[in-house]
């Protein structure tokens, strides 16, 4: 994206608004789910969903697992 090349960025649990490159040629790909983005959310026990390189997603990472190529 920084060189002006068209870039397609795949987003799962992370925020498109926060993490998408600043470029008119950068395009976000994400599944529109109510639970995403959960990058900074807490689970039912009040713990961060993503911490210490682990995910405790209550939906088993649906935002990534349901993504496919047409």
Tab-separated table of C-alpha atoms in Angstrom:
chain	number	residue	atom	x	y	z
A	1	UNK	CA	0.000	0.000	0.000
A	2	UNK	CA	2.878	2.348	0.737
A	3	UNK	CA	4.210	2.034	-2.811
A	4	UNK	CA	0.869	2.711	-4.517
A	5	UNK	CA	0.349	-0.888	-5.561
A	6	UNK	CA	-3.260	-2.083	-5.205
A	7	UNK	CA	-3.387	-4.001	-1.926
A	8	UNK	CA	-6.067	-6.322	-0.561
A	9	UNK	CA	-5.945	-6.860	3.195
A	10	UNK	CA	-7.791	-9.743	4.869
A	11	UNK	CA	-9.263	-8.910	8.273
A	12	UNK	CA	-10.620	-11.395	10.785
A	13	UNK	CA	-10.930	-10.220	14.385
A	14	UNK	CA	-8.963	-7.023	13.925
A	15	UNK	CA	-10.452	-3.614	13.231
A	16	UNK	CA	-10.525	-2.405	9.617
A	17	UNK	CA	-10.838	1.197	10.812
A	18	UNK	CA	-7.772	0.931	13.048
A	19	UNK	CA	-5.538	-1.301	10.904
A	20	UNK	CA	-6.322	-0.669	7.209
A	21	UNK	CA	-3.402	0.999	5.416
A	22	UNK	CA	-3.898	4.668	4.532
A	23	UNK	CA	-4.143	4.378	0.768
A	24	UNK	CA	-6.905	4.773	-1.775
A	25	UNK	CA	-5.537	1.585	-3.335
A	26	UNK	CA	-5.850	-0.477	-0.116
A	27	UNK	CA	-9.010	-2.574	0.026
A	28	UNK	CA	-10.307	-4.394	3.107
A	29	UNK	CA	-11.740	-7.903	2.895
A	30	UNK	CA	-13.811	-9.018	5.894
A	31	UNK	CA	-16.956	-10.967	6.723
A	32	UNK	CA	-19.648	-8.653	8.164
A	33	UNK	CA	-20.383	-10.274	11.528
A	34	UNK	CA	-21.876	-8.657	14.634
A	35	UNK	CA	-19.013	-10.004	16.747
A	36	UNK	CA	-16.239	-8.351	14.764
A	37	UNK	CA	-14.029	-6.565	15.329
A	38	UNK	CA	-13.235	-8.109	18.674
A	39	UNK	CA	-9.604	-7.056	18.702
A	40	UNK	CA	-9.979	-5.197	22.010
A	41	UNK	CA	-13.051	-6.902	23.482
A	42	UNK	CA	-13.281	-9.026	26.584
A	43	UNK	CA	-14.824	-12.482	26.856
A	44	UNK	CA	-17.611	-13.472	29.280
A	45	UNK	CA	-15.040	-13.815	32.078
A	46	UNK	CA	-13.715	-10.283	31.563
A	47	UNK	CA	-10.456	-11.443	29.971
A	48	UNK	CA	-9.098	-10.091	26.696
A	49	UNK	CA	-10.193	-12.334	23.818
A	50	UNK	CA	-6.708	-12.032	22.310
A	51	UNK	CA	-3.856	-12.092	24.792
A	52	UNK	CA	-0.571	-13.924	25.258
A	53	UNK	CA	-0.669	-15.099	21.617
A	54	UNK	CA	-3.899	-17.049	22.261
A	55	UNK	CA	-7.497	-16.531	21.205
A	56	UNK	CA	-10.500	-17.344	23.374
A	57	UNK	CA	-13.089	-16.579	20.733
A	58	UNK	CA	-16.568	-17.719	21.796
A	59	UNK	CA	-17.451	-18.208	18.105
A	60	UNK	CA	-14.418	-20.365	17.222
A	61	UNK	CA	-12.939	-17.693	14.933
A	62	UNK	CA	-15.981	-17.641	12.617
A	63	UNK	CA	-14.644	-14.436	11.035
A	64	UNK	CA	-11.739	-16.430	9.597
A	65	UNK	CA	-13.198	-19.942	9.275
A	66	UNK	CA	-16.185	-18.833	7.172
A	67	UNK	CA	-14.059	-16.848	4.743
A	68	UNK	CA	-13.624	-18.526	1.371
A	69	UNK	CA	-12.572	-17.820	-2.176
A	70	UNK	CA	-15.352	-17.451	-4.751
